[in-house]
PDB file of C-alpha atoms and ligand atoms in Angstrom:
ATOM      1  CA  MET A   1    -104.729  45.603 -53.964  1.00 83.00           C
ATOM      2  CA  VAL A   2    -103.045  44.688 -50.684  1.00 94.00           C
ATOM      3  CA  GLN A   3    -104.453  41.610 -48.945  1.00 96.00           C
ATOM      4  CA  LYS A   4    -105.785  41.947 -45.413  1.00 97.00           C
ATOM      5  CA  LEU A   5    -104.165  39.461 -43.000  1.00 98.00           C
ATOM      6  CA  ASP A   6    -106.287  36.432 -42.104  1.00 97.00           C
ATOM      7  CA  ASP A   7    -106.802  35.470 -38.433  1.00 97.00           C
ATOM      8  CA  ALA A   8    -103.783  33.147 -38.295  1.00 98.00           C
ATOM      9  CA  ALA A   9    -101.472  35.723 -39.875  1.00 97.00           C
ATOM     10  CA  ARG A  10    -102.779  38.442 -37.527  1.00 98.00           C
ATOM     11  CA  ALA A  11    -102.136  36.200 -34.504  1.00 98.00           C
ATOM     12  CA  ALA A  12     -98.622  35.489 -35.783  1.00 97.00           C
ATOM     13  CA  LEU A  13     -97.961  39.220 -36.199  1.00 98.00           C
ATOM     14  CA  LEU A  14     -99.077  39.952 -32.635  1.00 98.00           C
ATOM     15  CA  ALA A  15     -96.968  37.095 -31.290  1.00 98.00           C
ATOM     16  CA  ARG A  16     -93.970  38.428 -33.168  1.00 97.00           C
ATOM     17  CA  PHE A  17     -94.359  41.971 -31.835  1.00 97.00           C
ATOM     18  CA  PRO A  18     -95.445  41.601 -28.199  1.00 97.00           C
ATOM     19  CA  ASP A  19     -94.994  45.323 -27.471  1.00 98.00           C
ATOM     20  CA  TRP A  20     -97.750  46.164 -29.934  1.00 98.00           C
ATOM     21  CA  ARG A  21    -101.412  45.590 -29.155  1.00 98.00           C
ATOM     22  CA  HIS A  22    -104.290  44.983 -31.478  1.00 98.00           C
ATOM     23  CA  GLU A  23    -106.883  47.722 -31.899  1.00 98.00           C
ATOM     24  CA  PRO A  24    -109.916  45.744 -33.096  1.00 97.00           C
ATOM     25  CA  ASP A  25    -112.033  48.764 -34.088  1.00 97.00           C
ATOM     26  CA  ARG A  26    -109.496  49.634 -36.772  1.00 98.00           C
ATOM     27  CA  ASP A  27    -107.837  46.236 -37.241  1.00 98.00           C
ATOM     28  CA  ALA A  28    -104.592  48.041 -36.422  1.00 98.00           C
ATOM     29  CA  ILE A  29    -101.581  47.573 -34.181  1.00 98.00           C
ATOM     30  CA  VAL A  30    -100.624  50.319 -31.754  1.00 98.00           C
ATOM     31  CA  ARG A  31     -97.637  51.038 -29.579  1.00 98.00           C
ATOM     32  CA  ARG A  32     -96.620  53.891 -27.279  1.00 98.00           C
ATOM     33  CA  PHE A  33     -92.943  54.907 -27.295  1.00 98.00           C
ATOM     34  CA  GLN A  34     -91.453  56.941 -24.464  1.00 98.00           C
ATOM     35  CA  PHE A  35     -88.168  58.839 -24.750  1.00 98.00           C
ATOM     36  CA  ALA A  36     -85.991  60.957 -22.489  1.00 98.00           C
ATOM     37  CA  ASP A  37     -87.151  64.223 -24.017  1.00 98.00           C
ATOM     38  CA  PHE A  38     -88.706  65.869 -27.074  1.00 99.00           C
ATOM     39  CA  ALA A  39     -85.458  65.900 -29.076  1.00 98.00           C
ATOM     40  CA  GLN A  40     -85.182  62.115 -28.825  1.00 98.00           C
ATOM     41  CA  ALA A  41     -88.843  61.586 -29.612  1.00 98.00           C
ATOM     42  CA  PHE A  42     -88.688  63.835 -32.650  1.00 98.00           C
ATOM     43  CA  GLY A  43     -85.419  62.242 -33.813  1.00 98.00           C
ATOM     44  CA  PHE A  44     -87.161  58.873 -33.701  1.00 98.00           C
ATOM     45  CA  MET A  45     -90.118  60.274 -35.659  1.00 98.00           C
ATOM     46  CA  THR A  46     -87.735  61.647 -38.282  1.00 98.00           C
ATOM     47  CA  SER A  47     -86.150  58.211 -38.708  1.00 98.00           C
ATOM     48  CA  VAL A  48     -89.566  56.544 -38.913  1.00 99.00           C
ATOM     49  CA  ALA A  49     -90.707  59.125 -41.469  1.00 98.00           C
ATOM     50  CA  ILE A  50     -87.735  58.384 -43.736  1.00 98.00           C
ATOM     51  CA  VAL A  51     -88.316  54.622 -43.533  1.00 98.00           C
ATOM     52  CA  ALA A  52     -92.076  55.033 -44.036  1.00 98.00           C
ATOM     53  CA  GLU A  53     -91.606  57.209 -47.106  1.00 98.00           C
ATOM     54  CA  LYS A  54     -89.160  54.693 -48.591  1.00 98.00           C
ATOM     55  CA  MET A  55     -91.677  51.898 -47.983  1.00 98.00           C
ATOM     56  CA  ASP A  56     -94.583  54.042 -49.210  1.00 98.00           C
ATOM     57  CA  HIS A  57     -96.395  52.977 -46.058  1.00 98.00           C
ATOM     58  CA  HIS A  58     -97.170  55.583 -43.430  1.00 98.00           C
ATOM     59  CA  PRO A  59     -98.030  55.522 -39.731  1.00 98.00           C
ATOM     60  CA  GLU A  60    -100.895  57.298 -38.026  1.00 98.00           C
ATOM     61  CA  TRP A  61     -99.239  58.902 -35.058  1.00 98.00           C
ATOM     62  CA  SER A  62     -99.183  61.617 -32.457  1.00 98.00           C
ATOM     63  CA  ASN A  63     -96.522  63.140 -30.300  1.00 99.00           C
ATOM     64  CA  VAL A  64     -96.700  64.865 -26.941  1.00 99.00           C
ATOM     65  CA  TYR A  65     -93.297  65.991 -25.664  1.00 98.00           C
ATOM     66  CA  ASN A  66     -91.347  62.737 -25.113  1.00 99.00           C
ATOM     67  CA  ARG A  67     -94.149  60.376 -26.094  1.00 98.00           C
ATOM     68  CA  VAL A  68     -94.956  59.011 -29.545  1.00 99.00           C
ATOM     69  CA  ASP A  69     -98.101  56.959 -30.196  1.00 99.00           C
ATOM     70  CA  ILE A  70     -98.086  54.967 -33.417  1.00 99.00           C
ATOM     71  CA  LEU A  71    -100.971  53.144 -35.083  1.00 99.00           C
ATOM     72  CA  LEU A  72    -100.301  50.940 -38.092  1.00 99.00           C
ATOM     73  CA  THR A  73    -102.970  49.740 -40.471  1.00 98.00           C
ATOM     74  CA  THR A  74    -103.312  49.551 -44.231  1.00 98.00           C
ATOM     75  CA  HIS A  75    -105.888  51.942 -45.589  1.00 98.00           C
ATOM     76  CA  ASP A  76    -105.915  50.223 -48.975  1.00 96.00           C
ATOM     77  CA  ALA A  77    -106.805  46.904 -47.267  1.00 97.00           C
ATOM     78  CA  ASN A  78    -109.081  48.362 -44.591  1.00 97.00           C
ATOM     79  CA  GLY A  79    -107.056  46.528 -41.927  1.00 98.00           C
ATOM     80  CA  LEU A  80    -103.716  44.909 -41.180  1.00 98.00           C
ATOM     81  CA  SER A  81    -101.543  43.654 -44.022  1.00 98.00           C
ATOM     82  CA  GLU A  82     -97.987  42.452 -44.540  1.00 98.00           C
ATOM     83  CA  ARG A  83     -97.041  46.089 -45.125  1.00 98.00           C
ATOM     84  CA  ASP A  84     -97.802  46.824 -41.454  1.00 98.00           C
ATOM     85  CA  ALA A  85     -95.670  43.878 -40.374  1.00 98.00           C
ATOM     86  CA  ARG A  86     -92.774  45.187 -42.466  1.00 98.00           C
ATOM     87  CA  LEU A  87     -93.104  48.729 -41.125  1.00 98.00           C
ATOM     88  CA  ALA A  88     -93.384  47.497 -37.511  1.00 98.00           C
ATOM     89  CA  GLU A  89     -90.216  45.463 -38.049  1.00 98.00           C
ATOM     90  CA  ALA A  90     -88.409  48.517 -39.448  1.00 98.00           C
ATOM     91  CA  ILE A  91     -89.568  50.693 -36.536  1.00 98.00           C
ATOM     92  CA  GLU A  92     -88.405  48.103 -34.003  1.00 97.00           C
ATOM     93  CA  ALA A  93     -85.016  48.025 -35.721  1.00 97.00           C
ATOM     94  CA  LEU A  94     -84.623  51.793 -35.098  1.00 97.00           C
ATOM     95  CA  LEU A  95     -84.897  51.453 -31.328  1.00 95.00           C
TER      96      LEU A  95
HETATM   97  C1  LIG B   1    -100.684  55.869 -53.291  1.00 76.50           C
HETATM   98  C2  LIG B   1     -99.950  55.284 -52.118  1.00 76.50           C
HETATM   99  O1  LIG B   1     -99.126  54.240 -52.518  1.00 76.50           O
HETATM  100  C3  LIG B   1    -100.904  54.766 -51.077  1.00 76.50           C
HETATM  101  O2  LIG B   1    -101.870  55.745 -50.761  1.00 76.50           O
HETATM  102  C4  LIG B   1    -100.208  54.263 -49.819  1.00 76.50           C
HETATM  103  C5  LIG B   1     -99.458  55.343 -49.070  1.00 76.50           C
HETATM  104  N1  LIG B   1     -99.265  55.026 -47.670  1.00 76.50           N
HETATM  105  C6  LIG B   1    -100.091  54.193 -47.021  1.00 76.50           C
HETATM  106  N2  LIG B   1     -99.991  54.034 -45.716  1.00 76.50           N
HETATM  107  C7  LIG B   1    -100.832  53.250 -45.041  1.00 76.50           C
HETATM  108  N3  LIG B   1    -100.699  53.114 -43.718  1.00 76.50           N
HETATM  109  N4  LIG B   1    -101.804  52.588 -45.676  1.00 76.50           N
HETATM  110  C8  LIG B   1    -101.985  52.677 -46.993  1.00 76.50           C
HETATM  111  O3  LIG B   1    -102.901  52.043 -47.533  1.00 76.50           O
HETATM  112  C9  LIG B   1    -101.100  53.496 -47.720  1.00 76.50           C
HETATM  113  N5  LIG B   1    -101.195  53.617 -49.030  1.00 76.50           N
END
């Protein structure tokens, strides 16, 4: 079972990724990404999908034209875990 982050670890995660905000209702982190057009947004989603599948950790997300909204949380932990930190790091590295 994946461990949920404690308060100190959650604060450290948010400090490390200032472009993400905490969604307390879900104990998740969320970020909106904006691209030039749909092709760029969908290309980004394709890259994220490949990384997520490799990590066996998957985003909750939506896309409208050039915008991609991503929410990361760990269903198995019912909140944020190290797996979300690793996926956020990988997503940031794609930008
Ligand atoms: C069986 C499989 O490993 C699990 O269901 C994985 C898949 N992807 C996942 N993704 C996310 N975001 N949270 C999970 O708990 C999770 N669990």
